[in-house]
XYZ file of C-alpha atoms in Angstrom:
501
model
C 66.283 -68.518 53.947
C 65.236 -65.114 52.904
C 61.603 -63.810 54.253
C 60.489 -63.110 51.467
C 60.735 -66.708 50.563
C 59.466 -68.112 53.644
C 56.267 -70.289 53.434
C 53.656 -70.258 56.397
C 53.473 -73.386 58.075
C 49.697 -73.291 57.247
C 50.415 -73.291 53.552
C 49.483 -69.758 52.893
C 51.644 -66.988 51.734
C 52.306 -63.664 54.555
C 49.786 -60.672 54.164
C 51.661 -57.781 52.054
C 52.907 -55.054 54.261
C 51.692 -52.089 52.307
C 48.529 -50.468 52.260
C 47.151 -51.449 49.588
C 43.591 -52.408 49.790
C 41.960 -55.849 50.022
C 40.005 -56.249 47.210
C 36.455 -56.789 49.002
C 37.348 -53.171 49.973
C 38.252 -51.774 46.742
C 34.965 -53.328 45.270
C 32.981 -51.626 48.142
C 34.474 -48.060 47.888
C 34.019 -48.702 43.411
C 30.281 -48.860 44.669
C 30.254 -46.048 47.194
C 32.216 -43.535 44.288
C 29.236 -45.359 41.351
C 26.241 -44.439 44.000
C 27.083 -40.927 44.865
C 27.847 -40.263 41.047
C 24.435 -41.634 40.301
C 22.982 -39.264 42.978
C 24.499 -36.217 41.585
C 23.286 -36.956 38.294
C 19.747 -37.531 39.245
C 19.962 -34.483 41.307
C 21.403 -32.482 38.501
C 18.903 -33.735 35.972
C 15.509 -33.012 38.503
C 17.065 -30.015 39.188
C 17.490 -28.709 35.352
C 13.472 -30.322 35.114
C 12.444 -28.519 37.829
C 14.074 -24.925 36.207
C 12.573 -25.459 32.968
C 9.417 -26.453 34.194
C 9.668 -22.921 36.193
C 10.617 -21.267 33.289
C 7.302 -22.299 31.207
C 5.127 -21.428 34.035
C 6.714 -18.316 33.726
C 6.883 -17.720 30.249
C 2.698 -18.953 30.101
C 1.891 -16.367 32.780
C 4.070 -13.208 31.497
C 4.072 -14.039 27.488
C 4.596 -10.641 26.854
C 8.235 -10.264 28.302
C 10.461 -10.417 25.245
C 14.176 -10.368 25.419
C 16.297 -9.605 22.373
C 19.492 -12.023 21.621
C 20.393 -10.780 17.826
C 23.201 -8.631 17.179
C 21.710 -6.380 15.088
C 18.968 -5.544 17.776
C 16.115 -6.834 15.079
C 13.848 -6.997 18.008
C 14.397 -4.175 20.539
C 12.867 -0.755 20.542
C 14.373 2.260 20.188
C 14.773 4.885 23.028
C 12.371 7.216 20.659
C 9.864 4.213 20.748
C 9.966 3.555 24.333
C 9.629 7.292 24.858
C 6.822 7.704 22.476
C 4.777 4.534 24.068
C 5.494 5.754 27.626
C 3.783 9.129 26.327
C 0.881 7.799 24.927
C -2.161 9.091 27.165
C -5.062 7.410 25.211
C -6.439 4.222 24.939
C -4.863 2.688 21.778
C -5.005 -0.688 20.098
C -3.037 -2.716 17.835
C -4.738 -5.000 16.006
C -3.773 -7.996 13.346
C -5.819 -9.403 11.674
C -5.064 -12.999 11.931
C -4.587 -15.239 15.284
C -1.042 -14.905 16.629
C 0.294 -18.280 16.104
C -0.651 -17.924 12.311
C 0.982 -14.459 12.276
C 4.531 -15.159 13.929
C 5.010 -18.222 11.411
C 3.910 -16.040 8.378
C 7.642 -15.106 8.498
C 10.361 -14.110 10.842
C 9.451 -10.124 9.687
C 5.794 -11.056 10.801
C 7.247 -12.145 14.245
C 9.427 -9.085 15.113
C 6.749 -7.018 13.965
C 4.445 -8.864 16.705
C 7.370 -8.776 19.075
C 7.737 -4.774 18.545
C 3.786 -4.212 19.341
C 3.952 -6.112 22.257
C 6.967 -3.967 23.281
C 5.653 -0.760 23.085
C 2.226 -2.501 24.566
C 4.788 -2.887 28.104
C 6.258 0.249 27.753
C 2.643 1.958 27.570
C 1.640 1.177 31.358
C -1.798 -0.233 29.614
C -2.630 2.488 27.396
C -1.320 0.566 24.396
C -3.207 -2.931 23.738
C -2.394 -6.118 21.278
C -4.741 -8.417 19.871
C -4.884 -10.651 17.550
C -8.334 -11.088 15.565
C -8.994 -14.298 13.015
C -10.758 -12.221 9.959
C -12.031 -16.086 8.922
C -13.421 -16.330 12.359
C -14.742 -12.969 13.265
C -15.612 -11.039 9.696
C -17.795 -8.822 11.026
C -14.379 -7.078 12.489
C -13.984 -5.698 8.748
C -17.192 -3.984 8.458
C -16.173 -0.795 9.629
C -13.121 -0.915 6.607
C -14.714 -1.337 3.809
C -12.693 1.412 1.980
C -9.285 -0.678 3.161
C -9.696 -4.058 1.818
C -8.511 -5.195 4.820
C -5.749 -8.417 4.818
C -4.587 -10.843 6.973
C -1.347 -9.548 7.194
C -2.688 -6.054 7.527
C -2.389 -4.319 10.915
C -4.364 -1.703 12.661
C -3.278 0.775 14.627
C -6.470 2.615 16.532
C -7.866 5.385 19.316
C -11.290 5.939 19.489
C -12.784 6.608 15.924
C -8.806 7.826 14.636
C -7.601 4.217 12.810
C -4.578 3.360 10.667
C -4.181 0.502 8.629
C -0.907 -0.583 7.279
C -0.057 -3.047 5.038
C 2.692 -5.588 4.002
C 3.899 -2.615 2.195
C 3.996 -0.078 4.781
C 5.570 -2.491 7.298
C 8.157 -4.099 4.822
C 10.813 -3.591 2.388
C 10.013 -6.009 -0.173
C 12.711 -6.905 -3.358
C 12.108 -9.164 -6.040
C 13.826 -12.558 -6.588
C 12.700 -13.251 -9.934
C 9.473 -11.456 -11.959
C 7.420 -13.889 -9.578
C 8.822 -13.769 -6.888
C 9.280 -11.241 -3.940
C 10.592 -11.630 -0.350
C 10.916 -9.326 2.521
C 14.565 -7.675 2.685
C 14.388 -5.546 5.606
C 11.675 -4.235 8.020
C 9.789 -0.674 8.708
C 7.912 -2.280 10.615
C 8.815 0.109 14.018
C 8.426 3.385 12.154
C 5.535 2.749 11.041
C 3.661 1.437 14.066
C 5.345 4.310 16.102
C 4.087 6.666 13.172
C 0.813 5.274 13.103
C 0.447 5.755 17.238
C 1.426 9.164 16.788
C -1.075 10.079 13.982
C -4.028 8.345 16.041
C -3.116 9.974 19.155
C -2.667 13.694 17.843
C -5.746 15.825 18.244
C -5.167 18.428 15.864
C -7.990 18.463 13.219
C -7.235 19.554 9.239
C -10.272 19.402 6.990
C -9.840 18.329 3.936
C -12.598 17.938 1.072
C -12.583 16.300 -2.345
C -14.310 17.562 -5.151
C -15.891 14.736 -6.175
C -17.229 16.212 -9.567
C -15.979 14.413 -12.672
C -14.114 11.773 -11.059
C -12.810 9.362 -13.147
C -11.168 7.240 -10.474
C -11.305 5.649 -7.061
C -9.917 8.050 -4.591
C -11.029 5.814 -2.158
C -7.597 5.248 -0.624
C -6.216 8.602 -0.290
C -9.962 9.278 1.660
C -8.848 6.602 4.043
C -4.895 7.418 4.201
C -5.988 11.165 4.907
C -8.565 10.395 7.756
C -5.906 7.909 9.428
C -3.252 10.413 9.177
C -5.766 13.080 11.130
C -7.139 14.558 8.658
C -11.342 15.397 8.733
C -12.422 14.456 5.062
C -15.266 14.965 3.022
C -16.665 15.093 0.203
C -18.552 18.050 -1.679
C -20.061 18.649 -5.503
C -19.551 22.339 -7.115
C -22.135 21.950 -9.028
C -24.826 22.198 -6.659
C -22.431 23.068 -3.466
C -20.168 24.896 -1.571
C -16.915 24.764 -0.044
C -16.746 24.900 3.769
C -15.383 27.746 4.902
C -13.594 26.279 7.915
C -11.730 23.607 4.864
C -8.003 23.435 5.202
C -7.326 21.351 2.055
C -9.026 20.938 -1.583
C -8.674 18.294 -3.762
C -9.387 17.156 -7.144
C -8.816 14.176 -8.420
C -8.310 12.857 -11.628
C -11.070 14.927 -13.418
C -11.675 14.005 -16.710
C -14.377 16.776 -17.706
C -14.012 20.650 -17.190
C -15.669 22.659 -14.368
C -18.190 25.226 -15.561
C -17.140 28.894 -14.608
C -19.782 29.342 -11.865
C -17.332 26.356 -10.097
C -13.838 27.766 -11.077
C -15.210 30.810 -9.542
C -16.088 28.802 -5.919
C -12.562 27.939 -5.898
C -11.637 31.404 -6.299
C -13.614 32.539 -3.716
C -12.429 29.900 -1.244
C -8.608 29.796 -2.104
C -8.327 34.341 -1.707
C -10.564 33.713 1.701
C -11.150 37.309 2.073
C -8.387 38.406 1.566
C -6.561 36.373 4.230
C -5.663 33.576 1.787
C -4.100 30.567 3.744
C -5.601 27.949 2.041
C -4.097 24.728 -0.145
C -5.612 22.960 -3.132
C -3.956 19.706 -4.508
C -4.340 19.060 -8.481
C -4.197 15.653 -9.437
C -4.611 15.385 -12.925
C -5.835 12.361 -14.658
C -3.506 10.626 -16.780
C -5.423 11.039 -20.378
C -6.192 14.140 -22.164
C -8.506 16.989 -21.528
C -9.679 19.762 -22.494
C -10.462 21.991 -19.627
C -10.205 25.824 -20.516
C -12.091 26.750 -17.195
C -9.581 24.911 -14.958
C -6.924 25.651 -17.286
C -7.177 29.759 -16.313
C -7.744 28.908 -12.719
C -4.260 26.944 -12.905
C -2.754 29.690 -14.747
C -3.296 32.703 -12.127
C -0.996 30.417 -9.367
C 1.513 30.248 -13.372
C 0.898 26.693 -13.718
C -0.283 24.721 -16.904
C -0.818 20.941 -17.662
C 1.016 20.187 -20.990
C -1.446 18.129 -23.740
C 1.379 15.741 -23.419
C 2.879 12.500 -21.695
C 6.254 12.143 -20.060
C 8.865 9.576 -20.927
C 11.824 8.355 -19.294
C 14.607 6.590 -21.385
C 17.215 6.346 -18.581
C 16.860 2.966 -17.456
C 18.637 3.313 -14.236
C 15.574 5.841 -13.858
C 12.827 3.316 -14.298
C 11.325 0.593 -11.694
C 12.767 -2.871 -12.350
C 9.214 -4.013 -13.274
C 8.226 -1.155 -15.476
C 7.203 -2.487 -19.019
C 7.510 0.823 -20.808
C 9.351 4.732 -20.613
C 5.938 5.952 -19.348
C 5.316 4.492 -16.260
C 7.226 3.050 -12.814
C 9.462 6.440 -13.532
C 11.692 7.633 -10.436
C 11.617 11.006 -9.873
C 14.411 13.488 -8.390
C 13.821 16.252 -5.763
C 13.995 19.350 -7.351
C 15.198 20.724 -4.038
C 15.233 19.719 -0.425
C 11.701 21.102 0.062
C 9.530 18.651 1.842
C 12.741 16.127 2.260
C 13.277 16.592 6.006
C 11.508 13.458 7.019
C 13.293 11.493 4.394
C 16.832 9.903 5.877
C 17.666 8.276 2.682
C 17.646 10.943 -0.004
C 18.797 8.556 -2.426
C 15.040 7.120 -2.330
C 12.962 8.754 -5.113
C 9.042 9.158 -5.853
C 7.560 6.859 -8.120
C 5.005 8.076 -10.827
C 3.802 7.065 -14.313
C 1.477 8.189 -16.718
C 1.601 11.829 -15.823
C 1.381 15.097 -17.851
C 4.174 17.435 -17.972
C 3.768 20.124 -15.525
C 4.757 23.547 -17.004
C 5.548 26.655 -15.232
C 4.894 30.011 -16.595
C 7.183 32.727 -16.981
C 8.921 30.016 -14.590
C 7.505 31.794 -11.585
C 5.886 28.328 -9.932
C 8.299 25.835 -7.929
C 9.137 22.947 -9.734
C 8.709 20.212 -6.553
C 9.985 16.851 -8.884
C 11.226 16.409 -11.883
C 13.070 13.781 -14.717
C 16.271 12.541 -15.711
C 17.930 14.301 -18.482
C 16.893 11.560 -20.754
C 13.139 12.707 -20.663
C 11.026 14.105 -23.015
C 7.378 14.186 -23.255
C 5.085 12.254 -25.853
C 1.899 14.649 -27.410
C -1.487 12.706 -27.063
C -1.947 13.470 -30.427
C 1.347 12.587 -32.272
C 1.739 10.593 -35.664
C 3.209 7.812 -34.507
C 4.792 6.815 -37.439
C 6.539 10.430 -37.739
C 7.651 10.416 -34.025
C 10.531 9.774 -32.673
C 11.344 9.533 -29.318
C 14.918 10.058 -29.642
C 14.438 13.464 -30.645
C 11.610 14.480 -28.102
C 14.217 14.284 -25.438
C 14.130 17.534 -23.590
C 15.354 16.953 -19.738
C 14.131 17.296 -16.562
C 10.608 17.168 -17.546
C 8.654 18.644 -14.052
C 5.992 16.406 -12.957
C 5.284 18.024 -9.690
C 4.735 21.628 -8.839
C 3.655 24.533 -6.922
C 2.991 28.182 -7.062
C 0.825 30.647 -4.524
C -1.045 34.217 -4.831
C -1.218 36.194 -2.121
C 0.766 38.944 -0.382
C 4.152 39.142 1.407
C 2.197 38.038 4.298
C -0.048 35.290 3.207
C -0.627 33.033 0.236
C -2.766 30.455 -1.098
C -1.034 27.562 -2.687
C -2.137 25.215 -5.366
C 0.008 21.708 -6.038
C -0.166 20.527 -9.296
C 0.535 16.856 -10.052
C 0.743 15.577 -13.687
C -0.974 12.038 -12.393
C -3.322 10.916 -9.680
C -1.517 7.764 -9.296
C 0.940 8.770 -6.908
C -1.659 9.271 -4.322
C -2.774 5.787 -5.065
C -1.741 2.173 -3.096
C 0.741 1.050 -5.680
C 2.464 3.849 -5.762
C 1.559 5.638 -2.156
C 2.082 2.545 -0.559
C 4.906 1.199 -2.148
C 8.464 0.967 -0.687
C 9.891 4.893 -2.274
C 9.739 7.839 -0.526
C 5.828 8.752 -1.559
C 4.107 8.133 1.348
C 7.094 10.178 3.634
C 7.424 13.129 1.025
C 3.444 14.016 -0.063
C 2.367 13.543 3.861
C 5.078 16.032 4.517
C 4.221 18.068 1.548
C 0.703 18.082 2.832
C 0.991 18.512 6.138
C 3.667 20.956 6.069
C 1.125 23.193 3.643
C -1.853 22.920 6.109
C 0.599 23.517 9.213
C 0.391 20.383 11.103
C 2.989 18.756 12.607
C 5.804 17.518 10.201
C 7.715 15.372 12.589
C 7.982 12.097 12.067
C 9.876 9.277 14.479
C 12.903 7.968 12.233
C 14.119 4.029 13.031
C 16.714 2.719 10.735
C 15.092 -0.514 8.874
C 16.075 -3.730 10.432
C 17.394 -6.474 8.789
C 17.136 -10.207 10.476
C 19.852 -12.461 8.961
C 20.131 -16.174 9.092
C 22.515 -16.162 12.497
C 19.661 -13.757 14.440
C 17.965 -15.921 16.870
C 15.288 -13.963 19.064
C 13.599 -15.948 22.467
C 11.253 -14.221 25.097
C 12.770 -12.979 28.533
C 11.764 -15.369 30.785
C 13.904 -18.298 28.690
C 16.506 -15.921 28.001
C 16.596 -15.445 32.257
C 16.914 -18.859 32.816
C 19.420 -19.712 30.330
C 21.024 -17.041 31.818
C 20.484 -18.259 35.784
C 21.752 -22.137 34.598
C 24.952 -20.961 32.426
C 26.189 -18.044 35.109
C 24.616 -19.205 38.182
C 23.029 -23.111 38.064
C 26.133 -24.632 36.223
C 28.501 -23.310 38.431
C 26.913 -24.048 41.976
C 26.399 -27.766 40.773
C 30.085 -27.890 39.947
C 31.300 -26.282 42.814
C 28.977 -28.494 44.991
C 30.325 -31.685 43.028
C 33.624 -30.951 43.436
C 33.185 -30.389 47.131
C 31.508 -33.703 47.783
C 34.470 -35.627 45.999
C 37.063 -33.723 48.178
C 35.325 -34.420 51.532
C 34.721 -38.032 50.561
C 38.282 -38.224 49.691
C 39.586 -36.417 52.745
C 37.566 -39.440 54.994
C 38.160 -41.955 53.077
């Protein structure tokens, strides 16, 4: 009989001669293997608790380290802001005006601006401070702004009594959806903070004073701009006072009345200084008509004249997307690279409107901007039912302009703007070049310091994703360093158990 066909005289068939387990022993090794996997699982899951749990501690404690993850660097400083903030030798603050949690979910603009003050706050070794102040909360904050009209979405830059508020429209690029709607399309928000550190921080002093005779509008605003930019301002009346002699800068503003001869005369005085001339006076016109024979002569000795007429602008492509008319929202062209240098995108114009022409006698004054070819210029008093506009087109109508007396050596110079309004905050504060190109032209005429820090504007798409450092470190730790050790562990443990078994 073959043995493999041999039956035990018990009744029971012969053991197998391989090695194959019993299966009490393949059931107790299936619970060994299910036990140590359950093990490694727990102690991978306390172990990823126990990081994360690290990481917030970390994060509460040291909230201001930021880490940037976006590829278009939406949230990093530059090495010019770094530099600038590790410079800064003066206490400075940056305030907003609203608590920070509100602030950060305002929009994602709102939170890299946030993230970049608390960035050059790190860089500053303490000399650079961020807080966040509730206006609802704490309104006696805005008592010292009343000129400002202070928002919630405002932010302050500050050093000792020096203070510089910008707004939504400093900090952003804003472009319209619809006529009702507007969103943010890119950010400043950098620049301007740097800018505004800069201005605080400088310690050279320019007096300026407006004339504040005949005023027949609010130059409240370019008061404030001036004094945050470092300029001393005041105020003075010709009629029954005098011009400081230490002033650097003259204004007048809109007036909408003539100065009497005994005050054209003050001006004079002031602007020939003895003889060693040096001085700058800025003319901004008021939009209506005038007559103003005394002012009129004084304007004529530096061969400027205001024309008795408005400009127009019939090139559309010329012409803000929300202007309602030819007169105003116009977009002006540089009449030459004067008082561009701080301006990286010459392809962003000036906005005015409502301004008089701006002539130039015996074309000896510098035209500074000017119109389209398709402008003209509408008299106040024109027959409107003769007029027509077609054929009042003359071209490159100047709305901006200079000219000087003085000698080879020295000269006095006296800016003549056709309107007021692009010193004001719709215009001045508005997302063209204003704000860059009359603080230049200003500055550059009272000889302060023209330099301005340049950052490209940042755009945050849809795919940026920005998280602070101390989650971006432990990400980092559990993908490159974590991860692997539990796998290599894992993988160890099954080998020796496999090895012994």
């Amino acid at each position: 009989m073959d043995e493999k066909e041999r039956i035990l005289d018990n009744g029971q068939t012969p053991e197998p001669s391989g090695k194959e387990p019993a299966p009490k022993k393949k059931a107790s090794r299936r619970r060994k293997h299910g036990l140590i996997s359950l093990l490694v699982t727990v102690f991978v899951v306390v172990a990823i608790v126990i990081v994360n749990v690290i990481a917030v501690t970390l994060n509460q404690k040291f909230s201001g380290l930021t880490a940037d993850l976006t590829g278009l660097k939406s949230f990093q400083l530059t090495e010019q802001s770094k530099k600038l903030a590790e410079s800064v030798s003066k206490k400075t603050q940056i305030s907003f005006l609203s608590d920070k949690n509100t602030y950060v979910q305002m929009d994602a603009y709102c939170k890299q601006t946030s993230i970049i003050a608390e960035e050059l706050a790190r860089c500053s070794d303490g000399m650079i401070e961020v807080q966040y102040v509730d206006l609802v909360r704490n309104p006696t904050f805005a008592e010292g702004y009343s000129d400002s009209n202070l928002s919630t979405t405002d932010v302050i830059v500050s050093c000792g009594d020096k203070k510089k508020v910008l707004t939504t429209s400093d900090l952003f690029n804003f472009e319209s959806f619809s006529e009702d709607y507007r969103y943010i399309a890119s950010s400043n928000a950098e620049q301007e903070i740097d800018n505004a550190i800069a201005a605080v921080n400088n310690e050279q002093v320019t007096n300026a004073v407006i004339i504040k005779d005949y005023c027949s509008e609010d130059y409240s605003y370019l008061k404030t701009t001036l004094s945050s930019n470092g300029y001393s301002v005041s105020e003075v009346s010709l009629v029954n006072g005098e011009l400081p002699v230490d002033t650097d800068l003259v204004i007048i503003y809109a007036p909408t009345r003539d100065y009497s001869e005994e005050a054209v005369q003050k001006l004079n005085t002031f602007m020939k200084n003895d003889g060693t001339y040096g001085k700058t006076l800025l003319y901004a016109a008021d939009s209506m008509d005038a007559q103003t024979p005394h002012l009129d002569a004084f304007l004529a000795q530096y061969d400027l004249e205001l024309a008795h007429a408005i400009v127009f602008e019939t090139d559309t492509t010329q012409l803000d997307s929300r202007s309602q008319n030819y007169y105003d929202g116009i977009l002006c062209q540089y009449y030459s690279d004067l008082y561009t240098d701080n301006i990286t995108d010459k392809s962003l114009p000036v906005i005015t409107g409502f301004s008089r022409s701006v002539y130039r006698l015996e074309g000896k004054a510098q035209p500074l901007l000017s119109l389209s070819e398709r402008s003209g210029e509408c008299p106040y008093d024109v027959d409107d039912e003769k007029w027509n506009m077609e054929e009042a087109i003359t071209g490159k109508e100047c709305v901006l302009a200079q000219g000087t007396i003085g000698n080879d050596k020295t000269h006095s110079t006296v800016v003549l703007s056709g309107t007021y309004l692009p010193f004001t905050q719709t215009y001045y504060g508005s997302a063209y070049a204003n704000q860059t190109y009359l603080s230049t032209m200003l500055a550059t005429l009272t000889g302060r310091d023209t330099s301005q820090i340049t950052v490209a504007k940042k755009v945050i798409t849809e795919f940026d994703i920005n998280i602070d450092r101390s989650t971006a470190l432990t990400l980092g730790f559990i993908v490159y360093g974590f991860v692997p050790l539990l796998i290599f562990g894992a993988g160890l443990t099954v080998y020796l158990m496999r090895r012994h078994k």
